[in-house]
Coordinates of N, CA and C in Angstrom, one line a residue:
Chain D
X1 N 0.8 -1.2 0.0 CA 0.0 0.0 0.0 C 0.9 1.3 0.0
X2 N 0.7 1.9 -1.0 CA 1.2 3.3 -0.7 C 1.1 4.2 0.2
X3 N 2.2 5.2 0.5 CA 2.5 5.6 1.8 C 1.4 7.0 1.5
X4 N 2.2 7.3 -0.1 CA 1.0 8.7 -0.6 C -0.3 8.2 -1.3
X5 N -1.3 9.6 -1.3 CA -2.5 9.0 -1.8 C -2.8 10.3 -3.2
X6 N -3.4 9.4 -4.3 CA -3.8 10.2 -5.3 C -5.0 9.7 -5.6
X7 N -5.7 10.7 -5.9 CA -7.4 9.9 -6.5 C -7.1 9.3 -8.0
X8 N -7.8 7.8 -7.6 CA -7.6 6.7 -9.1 C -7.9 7.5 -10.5
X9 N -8.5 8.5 -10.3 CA -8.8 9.1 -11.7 C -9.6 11.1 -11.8
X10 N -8.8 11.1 -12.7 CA -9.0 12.3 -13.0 C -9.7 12.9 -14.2
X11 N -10.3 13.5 -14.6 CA -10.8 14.1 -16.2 C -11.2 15.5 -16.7
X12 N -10.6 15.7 -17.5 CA -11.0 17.3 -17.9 C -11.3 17.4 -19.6
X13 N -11.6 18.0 -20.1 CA -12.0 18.5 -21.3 C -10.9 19.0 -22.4
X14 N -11.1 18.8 -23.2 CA -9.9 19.4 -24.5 C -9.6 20.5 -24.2
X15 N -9.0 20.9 -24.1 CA -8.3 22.6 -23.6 C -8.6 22.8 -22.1
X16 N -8.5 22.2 -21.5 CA -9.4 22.7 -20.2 C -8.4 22.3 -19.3
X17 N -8.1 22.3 -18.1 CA -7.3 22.1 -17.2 C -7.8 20.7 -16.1
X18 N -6.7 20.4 -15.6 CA -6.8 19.2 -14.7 C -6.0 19.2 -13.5
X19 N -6.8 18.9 -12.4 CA -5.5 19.1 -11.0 C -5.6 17.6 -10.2
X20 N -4.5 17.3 -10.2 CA -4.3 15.7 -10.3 C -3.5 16.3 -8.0
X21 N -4.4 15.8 -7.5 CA -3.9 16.1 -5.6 C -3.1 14.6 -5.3
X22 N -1.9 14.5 -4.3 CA -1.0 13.7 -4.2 C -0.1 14.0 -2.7
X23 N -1.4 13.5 -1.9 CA -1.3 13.7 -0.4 C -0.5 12.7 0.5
X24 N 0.4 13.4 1.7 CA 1.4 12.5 2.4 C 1.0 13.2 3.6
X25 N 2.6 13.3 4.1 CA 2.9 13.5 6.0 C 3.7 14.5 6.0
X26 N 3.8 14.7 7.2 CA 5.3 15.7 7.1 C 6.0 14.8 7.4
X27 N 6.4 13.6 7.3 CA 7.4 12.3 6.8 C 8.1 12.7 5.7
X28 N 7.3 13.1 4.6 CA 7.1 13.2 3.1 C 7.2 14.1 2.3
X29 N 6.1 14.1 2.2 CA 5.8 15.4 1.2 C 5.9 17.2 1.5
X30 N 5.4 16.7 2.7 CA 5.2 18.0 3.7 C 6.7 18.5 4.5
X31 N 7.9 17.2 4.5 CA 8.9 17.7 5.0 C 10.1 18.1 4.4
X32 N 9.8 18.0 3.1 CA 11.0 18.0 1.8 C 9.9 18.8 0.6
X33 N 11.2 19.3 0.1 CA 10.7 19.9 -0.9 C 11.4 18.9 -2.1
X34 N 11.2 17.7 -2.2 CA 11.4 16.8 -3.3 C 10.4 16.3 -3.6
X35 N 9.3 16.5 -4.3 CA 7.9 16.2 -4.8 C 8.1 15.7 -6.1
X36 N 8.1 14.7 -7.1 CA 8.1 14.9 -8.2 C 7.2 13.9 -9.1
X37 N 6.8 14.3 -10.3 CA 5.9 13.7 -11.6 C 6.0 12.9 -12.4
X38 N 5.3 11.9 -12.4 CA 5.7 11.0 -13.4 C 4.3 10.8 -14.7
X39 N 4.4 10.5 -15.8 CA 3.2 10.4 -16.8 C 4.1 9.1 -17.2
X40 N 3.1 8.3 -17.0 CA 2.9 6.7 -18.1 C 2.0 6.4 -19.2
X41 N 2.4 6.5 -20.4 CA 1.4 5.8 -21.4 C 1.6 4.3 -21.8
X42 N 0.1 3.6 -22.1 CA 0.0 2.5 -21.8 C 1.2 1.6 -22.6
X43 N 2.2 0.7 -21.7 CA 3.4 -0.2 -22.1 C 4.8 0.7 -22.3
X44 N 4.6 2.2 -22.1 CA 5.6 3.0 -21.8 C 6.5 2.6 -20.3
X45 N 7.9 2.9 -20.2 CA 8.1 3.9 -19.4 C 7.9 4.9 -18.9
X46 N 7.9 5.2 -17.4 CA 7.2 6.9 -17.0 C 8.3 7.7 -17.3
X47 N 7.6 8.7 -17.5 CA 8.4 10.3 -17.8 C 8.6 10.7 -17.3
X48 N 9.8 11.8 -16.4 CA 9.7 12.4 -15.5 C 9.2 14.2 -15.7
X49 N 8.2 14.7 -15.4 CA 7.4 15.7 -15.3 C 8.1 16.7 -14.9
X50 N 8.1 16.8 -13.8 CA 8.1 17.7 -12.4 C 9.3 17.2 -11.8
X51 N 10.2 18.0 -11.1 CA 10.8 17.5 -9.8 C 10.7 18.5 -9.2
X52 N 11.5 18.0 -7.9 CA 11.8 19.8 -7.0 C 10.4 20.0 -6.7
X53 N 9.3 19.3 -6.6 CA 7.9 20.2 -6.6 C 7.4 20.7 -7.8
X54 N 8.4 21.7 -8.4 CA 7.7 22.7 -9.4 C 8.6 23.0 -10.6
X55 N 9.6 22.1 -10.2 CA 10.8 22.2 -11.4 C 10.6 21.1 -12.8
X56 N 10.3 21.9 -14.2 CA 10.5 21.4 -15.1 C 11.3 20.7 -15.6
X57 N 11.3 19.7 -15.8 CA 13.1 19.4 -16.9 C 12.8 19.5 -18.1
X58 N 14.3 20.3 -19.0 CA 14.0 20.3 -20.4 C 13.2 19.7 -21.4
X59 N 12.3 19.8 -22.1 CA 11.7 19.4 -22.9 C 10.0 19.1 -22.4
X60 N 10.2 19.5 -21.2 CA 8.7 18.8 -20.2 C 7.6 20.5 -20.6
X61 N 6.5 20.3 -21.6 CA 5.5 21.6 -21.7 C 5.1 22.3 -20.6
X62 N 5.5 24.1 -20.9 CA 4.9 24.5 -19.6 C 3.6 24.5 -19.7
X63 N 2.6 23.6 -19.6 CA 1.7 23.1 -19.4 C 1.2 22.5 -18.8
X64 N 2.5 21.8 -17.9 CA 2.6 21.2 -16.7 C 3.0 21.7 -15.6
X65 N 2.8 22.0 -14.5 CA 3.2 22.7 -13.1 C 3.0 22.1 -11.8
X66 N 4.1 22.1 -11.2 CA 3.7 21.7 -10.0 C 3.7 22.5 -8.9
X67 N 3.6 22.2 -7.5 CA 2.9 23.1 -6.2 C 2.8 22.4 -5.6
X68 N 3.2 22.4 -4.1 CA 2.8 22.1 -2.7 C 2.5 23.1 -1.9
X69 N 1.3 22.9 -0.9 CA 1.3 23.3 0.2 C 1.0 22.3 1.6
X70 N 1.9 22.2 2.4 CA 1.5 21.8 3.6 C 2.2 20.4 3.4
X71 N 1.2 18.5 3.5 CA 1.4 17.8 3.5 C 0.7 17.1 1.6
X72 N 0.1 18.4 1.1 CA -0.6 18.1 -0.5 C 0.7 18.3 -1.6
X73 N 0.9 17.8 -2.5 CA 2.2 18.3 -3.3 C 0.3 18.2 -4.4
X74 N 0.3 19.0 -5.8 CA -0.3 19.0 -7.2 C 0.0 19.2 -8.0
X75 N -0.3 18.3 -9.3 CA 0.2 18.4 -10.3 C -1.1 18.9 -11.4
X76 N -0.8 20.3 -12.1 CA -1.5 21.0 -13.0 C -1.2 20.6 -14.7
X77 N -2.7 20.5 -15.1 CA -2.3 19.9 -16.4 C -3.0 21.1 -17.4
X78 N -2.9 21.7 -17.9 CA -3.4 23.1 -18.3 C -3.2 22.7 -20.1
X79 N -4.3 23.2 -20.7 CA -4.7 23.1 -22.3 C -4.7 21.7 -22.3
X80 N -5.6 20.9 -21.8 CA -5.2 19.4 -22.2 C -5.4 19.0 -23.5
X81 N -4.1 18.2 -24.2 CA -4.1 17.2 -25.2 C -4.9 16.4 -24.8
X82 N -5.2 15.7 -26.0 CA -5.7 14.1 -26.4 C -4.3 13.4 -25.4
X83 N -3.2 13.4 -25.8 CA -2.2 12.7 -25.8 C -1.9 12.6 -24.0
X84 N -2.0 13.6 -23.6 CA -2.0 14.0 -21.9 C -3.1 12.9 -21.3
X85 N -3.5 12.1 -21.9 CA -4.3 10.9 -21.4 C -3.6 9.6 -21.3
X86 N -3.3 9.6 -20.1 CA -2.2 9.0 -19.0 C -2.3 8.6 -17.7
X87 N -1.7 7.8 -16.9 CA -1.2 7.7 -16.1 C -0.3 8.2 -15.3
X88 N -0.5 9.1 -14.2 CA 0.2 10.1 -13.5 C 0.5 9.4 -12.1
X89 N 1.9 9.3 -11.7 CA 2.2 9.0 -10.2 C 3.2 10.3 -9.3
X90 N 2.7 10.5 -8.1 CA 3.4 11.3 -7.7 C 4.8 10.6 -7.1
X91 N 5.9 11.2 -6.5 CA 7.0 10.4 -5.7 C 7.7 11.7 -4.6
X92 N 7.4 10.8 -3.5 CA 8.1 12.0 -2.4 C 9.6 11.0 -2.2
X93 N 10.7 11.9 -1.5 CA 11.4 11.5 -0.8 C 11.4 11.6 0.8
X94 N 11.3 10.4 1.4 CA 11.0 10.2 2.8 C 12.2 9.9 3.2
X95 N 13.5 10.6 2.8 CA 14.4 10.2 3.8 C 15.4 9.3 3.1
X96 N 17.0 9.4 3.1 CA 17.6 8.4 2.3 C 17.5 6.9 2.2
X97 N 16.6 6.5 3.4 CA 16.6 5.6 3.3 C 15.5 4.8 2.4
X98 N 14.6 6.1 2.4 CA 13.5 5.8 1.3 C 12.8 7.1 0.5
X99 N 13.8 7.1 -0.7 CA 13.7 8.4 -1.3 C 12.8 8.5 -2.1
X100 N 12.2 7.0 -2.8 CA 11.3 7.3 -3.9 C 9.8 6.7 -3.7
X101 N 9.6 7.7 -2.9 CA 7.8 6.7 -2.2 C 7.0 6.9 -3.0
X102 N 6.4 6.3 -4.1 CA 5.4 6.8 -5.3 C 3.6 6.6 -4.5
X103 N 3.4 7.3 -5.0 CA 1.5 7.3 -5.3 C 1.1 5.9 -6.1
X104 N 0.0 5.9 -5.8 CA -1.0 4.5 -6.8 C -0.8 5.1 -8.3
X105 N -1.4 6.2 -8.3 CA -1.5 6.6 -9.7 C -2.7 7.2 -9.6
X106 N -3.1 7.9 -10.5 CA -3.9 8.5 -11.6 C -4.3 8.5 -12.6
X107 N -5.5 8.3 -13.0 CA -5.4 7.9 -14.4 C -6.3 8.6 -15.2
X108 N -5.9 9.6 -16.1 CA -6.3 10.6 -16.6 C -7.0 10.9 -17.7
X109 N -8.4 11.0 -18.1 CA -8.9 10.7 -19.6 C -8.8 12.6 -19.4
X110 N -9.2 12.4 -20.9 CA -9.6 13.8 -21.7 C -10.8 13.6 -22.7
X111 N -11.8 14.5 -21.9 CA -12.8 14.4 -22.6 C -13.1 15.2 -23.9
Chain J
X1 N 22.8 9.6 -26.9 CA 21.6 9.9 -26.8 C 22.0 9.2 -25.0
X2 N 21.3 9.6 -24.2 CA 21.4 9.0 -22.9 C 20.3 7.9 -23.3
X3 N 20.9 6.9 -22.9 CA 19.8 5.9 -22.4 C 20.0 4.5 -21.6
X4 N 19.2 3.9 -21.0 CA 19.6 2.4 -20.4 C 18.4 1.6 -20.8
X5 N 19.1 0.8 -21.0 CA 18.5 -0.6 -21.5 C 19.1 -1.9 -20.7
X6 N 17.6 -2.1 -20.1 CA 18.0 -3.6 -19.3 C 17.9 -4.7 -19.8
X7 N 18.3 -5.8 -19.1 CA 18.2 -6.9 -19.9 C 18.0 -8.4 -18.6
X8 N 17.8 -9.6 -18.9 CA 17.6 -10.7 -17.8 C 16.6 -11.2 -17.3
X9 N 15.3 -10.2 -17.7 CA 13.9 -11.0 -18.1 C 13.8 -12.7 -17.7
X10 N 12.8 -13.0 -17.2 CA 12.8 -14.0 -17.6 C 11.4 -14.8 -16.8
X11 N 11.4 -16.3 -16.9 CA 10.6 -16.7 -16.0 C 11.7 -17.8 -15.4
X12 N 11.3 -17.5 -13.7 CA 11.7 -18.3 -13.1 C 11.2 -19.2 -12.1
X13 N 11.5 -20.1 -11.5 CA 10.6 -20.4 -10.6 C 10.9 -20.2 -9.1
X14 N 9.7 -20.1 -8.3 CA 9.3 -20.1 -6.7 C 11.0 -20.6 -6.3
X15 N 11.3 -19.6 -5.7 CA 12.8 -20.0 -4.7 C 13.9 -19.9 -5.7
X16 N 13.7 -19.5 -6.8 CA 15.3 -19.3 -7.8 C 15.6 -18.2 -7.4
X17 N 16.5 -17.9 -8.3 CA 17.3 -16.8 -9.0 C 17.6 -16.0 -10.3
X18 N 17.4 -14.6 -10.4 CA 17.7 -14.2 -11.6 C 18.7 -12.7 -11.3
X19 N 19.4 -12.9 -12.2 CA 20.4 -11.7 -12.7 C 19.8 -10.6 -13.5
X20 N 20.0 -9.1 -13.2 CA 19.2 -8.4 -14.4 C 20.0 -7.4 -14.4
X21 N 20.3 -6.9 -15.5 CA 21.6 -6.1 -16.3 C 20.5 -4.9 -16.8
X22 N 21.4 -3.7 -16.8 CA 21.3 -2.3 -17.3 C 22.7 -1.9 -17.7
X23 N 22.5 -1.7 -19.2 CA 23.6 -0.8 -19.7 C 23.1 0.9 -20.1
X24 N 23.6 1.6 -19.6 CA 24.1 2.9 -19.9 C 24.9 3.4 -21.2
X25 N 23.9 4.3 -21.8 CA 25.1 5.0 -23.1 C 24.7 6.7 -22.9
X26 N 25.8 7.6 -23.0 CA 25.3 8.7 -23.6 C 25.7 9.3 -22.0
X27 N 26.1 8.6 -20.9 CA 26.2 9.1 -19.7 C 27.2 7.9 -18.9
X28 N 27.6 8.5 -17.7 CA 28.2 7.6 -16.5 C 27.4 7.0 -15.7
X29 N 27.2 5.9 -15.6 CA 26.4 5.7 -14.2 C 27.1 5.9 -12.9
X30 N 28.6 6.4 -12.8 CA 29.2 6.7 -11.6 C 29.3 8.4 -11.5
X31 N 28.6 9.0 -12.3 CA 28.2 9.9 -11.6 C 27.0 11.0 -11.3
X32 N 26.4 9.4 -11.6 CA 24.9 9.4 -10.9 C 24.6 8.7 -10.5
X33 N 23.7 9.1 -9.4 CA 22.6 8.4 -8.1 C 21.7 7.3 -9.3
X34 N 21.7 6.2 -9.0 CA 20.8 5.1 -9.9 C 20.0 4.2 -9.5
X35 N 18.9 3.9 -10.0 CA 17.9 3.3 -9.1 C 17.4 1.7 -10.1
X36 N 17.3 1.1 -8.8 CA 16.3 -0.1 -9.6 C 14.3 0.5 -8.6
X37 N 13.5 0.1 -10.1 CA 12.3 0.3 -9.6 C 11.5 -0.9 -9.9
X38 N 10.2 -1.5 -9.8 CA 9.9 -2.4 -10.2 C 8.1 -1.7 -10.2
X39 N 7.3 -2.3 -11.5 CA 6.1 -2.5 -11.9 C 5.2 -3.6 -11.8
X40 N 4.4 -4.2 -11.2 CA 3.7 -5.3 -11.1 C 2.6 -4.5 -12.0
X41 N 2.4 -5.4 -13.3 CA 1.2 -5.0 -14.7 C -0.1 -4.5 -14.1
X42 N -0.3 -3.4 -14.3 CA -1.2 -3.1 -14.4 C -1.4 -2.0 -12.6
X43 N -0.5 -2.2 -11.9 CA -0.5 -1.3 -10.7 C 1.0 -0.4 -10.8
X44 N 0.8 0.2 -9.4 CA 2.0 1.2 -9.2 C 3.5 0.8 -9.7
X45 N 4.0 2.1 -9.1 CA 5.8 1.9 -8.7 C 6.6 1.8 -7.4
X46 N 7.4 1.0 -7.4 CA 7.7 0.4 -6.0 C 9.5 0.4 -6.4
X47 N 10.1 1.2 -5.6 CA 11.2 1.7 -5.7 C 11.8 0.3 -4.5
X48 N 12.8 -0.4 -5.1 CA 14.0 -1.4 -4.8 C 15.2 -1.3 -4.0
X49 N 15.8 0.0 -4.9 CA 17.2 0.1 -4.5 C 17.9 1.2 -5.2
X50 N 18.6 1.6 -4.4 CA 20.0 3.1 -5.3 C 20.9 2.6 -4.8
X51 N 22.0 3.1 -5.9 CA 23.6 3.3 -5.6 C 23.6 4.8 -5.4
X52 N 24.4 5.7 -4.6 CA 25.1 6.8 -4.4 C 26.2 7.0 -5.8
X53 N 26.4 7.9 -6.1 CA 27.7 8.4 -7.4 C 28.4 8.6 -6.7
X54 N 29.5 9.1 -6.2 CA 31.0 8.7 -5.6 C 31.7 7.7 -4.8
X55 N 30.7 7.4 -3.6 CA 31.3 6.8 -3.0 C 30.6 4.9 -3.0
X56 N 29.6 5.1 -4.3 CA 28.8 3.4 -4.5 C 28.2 2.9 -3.4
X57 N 27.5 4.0 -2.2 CA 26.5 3.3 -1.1 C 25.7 2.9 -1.5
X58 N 24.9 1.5 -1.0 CA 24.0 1.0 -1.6 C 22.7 0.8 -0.5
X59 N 21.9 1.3 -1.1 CA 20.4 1.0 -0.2 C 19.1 0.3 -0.9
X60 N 18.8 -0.2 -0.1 CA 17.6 -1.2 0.1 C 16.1 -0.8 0.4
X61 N 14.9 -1.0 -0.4 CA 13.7 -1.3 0.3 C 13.6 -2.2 1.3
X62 N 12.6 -1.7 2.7 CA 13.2 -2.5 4.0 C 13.1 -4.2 3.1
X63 N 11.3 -4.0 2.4 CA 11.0 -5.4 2.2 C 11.9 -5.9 0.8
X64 N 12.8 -5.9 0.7 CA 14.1 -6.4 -0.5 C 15.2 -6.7 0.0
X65 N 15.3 -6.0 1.0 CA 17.1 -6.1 1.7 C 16.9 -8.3 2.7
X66 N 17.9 -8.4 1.7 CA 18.7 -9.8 2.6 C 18.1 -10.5 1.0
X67 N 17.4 -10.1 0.0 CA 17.7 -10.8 -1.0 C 17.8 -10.5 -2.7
X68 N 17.8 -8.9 -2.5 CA 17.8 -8.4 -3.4 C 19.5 -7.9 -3.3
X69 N 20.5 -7.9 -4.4 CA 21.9 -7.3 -4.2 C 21.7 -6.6 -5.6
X70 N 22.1 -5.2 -5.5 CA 22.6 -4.0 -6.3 C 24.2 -3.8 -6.5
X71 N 24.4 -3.7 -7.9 CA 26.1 -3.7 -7.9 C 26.2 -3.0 -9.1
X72 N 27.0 -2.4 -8.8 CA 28.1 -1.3 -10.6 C 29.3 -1.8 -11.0
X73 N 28.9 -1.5 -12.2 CA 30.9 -1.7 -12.9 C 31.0 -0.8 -13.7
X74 N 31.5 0.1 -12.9 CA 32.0 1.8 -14.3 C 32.6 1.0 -15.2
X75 N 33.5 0.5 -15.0 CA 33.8 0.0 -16.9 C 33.2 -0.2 -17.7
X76 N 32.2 -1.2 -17.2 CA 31.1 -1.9 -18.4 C 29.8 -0.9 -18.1
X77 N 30.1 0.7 -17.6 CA 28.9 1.7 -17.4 C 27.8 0.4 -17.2
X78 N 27.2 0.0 -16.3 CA 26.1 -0.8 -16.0 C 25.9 -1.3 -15.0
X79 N 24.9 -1.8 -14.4 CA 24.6 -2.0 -13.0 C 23.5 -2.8 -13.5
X80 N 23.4 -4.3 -11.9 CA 23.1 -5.4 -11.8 C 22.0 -5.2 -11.1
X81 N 21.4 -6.6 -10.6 CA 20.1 -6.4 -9.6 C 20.3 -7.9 -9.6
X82 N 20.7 -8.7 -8.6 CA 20.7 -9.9 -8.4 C 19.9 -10.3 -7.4
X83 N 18.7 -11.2 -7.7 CA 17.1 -11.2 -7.2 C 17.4 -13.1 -6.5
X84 N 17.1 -12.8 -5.4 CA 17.3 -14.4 -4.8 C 16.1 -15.0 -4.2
X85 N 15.9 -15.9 -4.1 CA 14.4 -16.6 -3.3 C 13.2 -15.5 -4.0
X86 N 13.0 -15.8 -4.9 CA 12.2 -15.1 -5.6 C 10.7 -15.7 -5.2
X87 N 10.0 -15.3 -5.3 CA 8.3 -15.3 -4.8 C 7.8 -15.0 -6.2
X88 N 6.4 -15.5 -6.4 CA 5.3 -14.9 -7.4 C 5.0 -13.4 -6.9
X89 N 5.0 -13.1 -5.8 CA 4.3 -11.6 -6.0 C 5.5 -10.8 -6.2
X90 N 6.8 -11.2 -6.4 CA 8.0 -10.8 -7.4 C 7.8 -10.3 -8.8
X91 N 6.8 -11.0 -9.3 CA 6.3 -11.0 -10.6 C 6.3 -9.6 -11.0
X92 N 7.2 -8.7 -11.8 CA 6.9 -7.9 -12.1 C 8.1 -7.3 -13.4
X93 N 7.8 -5.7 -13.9 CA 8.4 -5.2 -14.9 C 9.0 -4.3 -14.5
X94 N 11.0 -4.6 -14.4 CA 12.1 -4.4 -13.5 C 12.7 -3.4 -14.4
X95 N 12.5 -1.9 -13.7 CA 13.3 -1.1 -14.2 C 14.1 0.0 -14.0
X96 N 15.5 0.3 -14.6 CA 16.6 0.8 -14.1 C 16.6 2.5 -14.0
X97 N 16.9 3.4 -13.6 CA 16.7 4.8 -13.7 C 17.7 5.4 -13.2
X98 N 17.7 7.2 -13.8 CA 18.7 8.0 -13.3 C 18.3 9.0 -13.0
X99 N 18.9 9.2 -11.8 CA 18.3 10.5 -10.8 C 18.7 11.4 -11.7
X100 N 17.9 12.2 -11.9 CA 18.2 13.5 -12.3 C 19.2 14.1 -11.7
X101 N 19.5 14.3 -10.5 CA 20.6 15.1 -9.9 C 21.5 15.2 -9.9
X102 N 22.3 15.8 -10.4 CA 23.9 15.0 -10.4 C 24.9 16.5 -10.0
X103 N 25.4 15.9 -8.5 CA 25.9 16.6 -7.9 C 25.3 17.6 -6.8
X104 N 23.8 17.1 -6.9 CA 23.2 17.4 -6.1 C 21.6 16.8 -5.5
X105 N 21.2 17.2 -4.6 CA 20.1 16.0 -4.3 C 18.8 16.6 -5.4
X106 N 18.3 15.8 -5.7 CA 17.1 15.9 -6.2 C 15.8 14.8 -6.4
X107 N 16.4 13.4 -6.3 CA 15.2 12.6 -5.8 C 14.3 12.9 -7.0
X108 N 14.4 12.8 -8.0 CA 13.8 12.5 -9.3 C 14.3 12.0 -10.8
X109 N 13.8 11.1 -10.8 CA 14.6 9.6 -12.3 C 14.0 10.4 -13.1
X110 N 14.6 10.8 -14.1 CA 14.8 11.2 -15.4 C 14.8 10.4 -16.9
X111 N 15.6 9.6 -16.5 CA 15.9 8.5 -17.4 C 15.8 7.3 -16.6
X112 N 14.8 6.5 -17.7 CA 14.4 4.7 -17.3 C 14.7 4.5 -18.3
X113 N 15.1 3.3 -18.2 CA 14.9 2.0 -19.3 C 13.6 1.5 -20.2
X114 N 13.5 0.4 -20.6 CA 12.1 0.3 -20.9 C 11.7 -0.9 -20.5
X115 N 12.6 -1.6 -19.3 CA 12.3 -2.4 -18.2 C 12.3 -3.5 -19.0
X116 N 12.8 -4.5 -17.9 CA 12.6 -6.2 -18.3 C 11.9 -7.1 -17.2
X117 N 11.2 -7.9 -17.9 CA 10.1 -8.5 -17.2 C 10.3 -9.8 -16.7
X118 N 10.2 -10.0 -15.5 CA 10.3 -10.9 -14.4 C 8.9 -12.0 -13.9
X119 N 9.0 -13.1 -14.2 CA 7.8 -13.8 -13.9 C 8.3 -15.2 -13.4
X120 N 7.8 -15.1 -11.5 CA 7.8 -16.0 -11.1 C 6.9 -16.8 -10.9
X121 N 7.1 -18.1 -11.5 CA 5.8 -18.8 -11.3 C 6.9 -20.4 -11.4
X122 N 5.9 -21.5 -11.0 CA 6.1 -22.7 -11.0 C 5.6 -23.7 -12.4

């Protein structure tokens, strides 16, 4: 069972935005500012989104944003593609001994 | 182009053993933080194990440690995962990644593999 929680699914509209919530502890999410994004399409490897919370890496659309407050890290999906119809997991670091705590997932249509 | 590619797939049975290989191109895996992750089809990600970049510390998920072993060989840029007393709920799609951070903490894989698949059964 996962340590964080994300709701199984999410949906938004063609151009329309999507806020994907990715809830912990102050263990977690709430004690580090290492929050980060992953998108899986189906038989893919995941992508890395987001890190740092809110940090893009090269090539990742600013379309995508991230944000924490408190023990919530979110991930913003703004003008949604067709293609942005995925599986999204969030990942905190809890500590060196367990740095990459992922979410269940998310699974994201576009309507 | 950076990328890794694993290899060692396989089916094995209840109580074996398997070896599973990641080669590295386009980058060092010694000087980067690297991770094994694992996928059971159709659910989450469940993080295994990292090597440290300088000094090769190696860490464990509590439930992996005493039979899971992590190992590097900068020469052959690649890193191992040697899987022991294997179980079916083992069963999954085993894959290699690199922290994004290099030279500093950041706790986010950038680059994965496209994973090799592990199936324990009898």
């Amino acid at each position: 069972q996962s340590a964080l929680t994300q709701p199984p699914s999410a949906s938004g509209s063609l151009g329309h935005s999507v806020t994907i919530s990715c809830s912990g502890t102050s263990s977690d999410v709430g004690g580090y500012n290492y929050v980060s994004w992953y998108q899986q399409h189906p038989g893919k490897a995941p992508k890395l989104l987001i890190s740092e919370v809110s940090q893009r890496p090269s090539g990742v659309p600013d379309r995508f944003s991230g944000s924490k407050s408190g023990n919530t890290a979110s991930l913003t999906v703004s003008g949604l593609q067709a293609e942005d119809e995925a599986d999204y997991y969030c990942s905190s670091f809890a500590g060196r001994n367990n740095p990459y705590v992922f979410g269940p997932g998310t699974k994201v249509t576009v309507l | 182009q950076e990328q890794l590619v694993e290899s060692g797939g396989g089916l094995v049975k209840p109580g074996g053993s398997q070896r599973l290989s990641c080669g590295a191109s386009g980058f060092s895996v010694s000087d980067y933080y690297m991770a094994w992750i694992r996928q059971i089809p159709g659910k989450g990600l469940e993080w295994i194990s990292y090597i440290t970049s300088r000094d090769g510390t190696i860490y464990y998920a509590d439930s992996m440690k005493g039979r899971f072993t992590m190992s590097r060989d900068s020469a052959k840029n690649s890193l191992y995962l040697q899987m022991n007393s294997l179980r079916p709920e083992d069963t999954a799609l085993y894959y290699c990644a690199r922290d994004h951070g290099r030279g500093h903490d950041c706790w986010a894989l950038d680059i994965w593999g496209q994973g090799t698949m592990v199936t324990v059964s009898s």
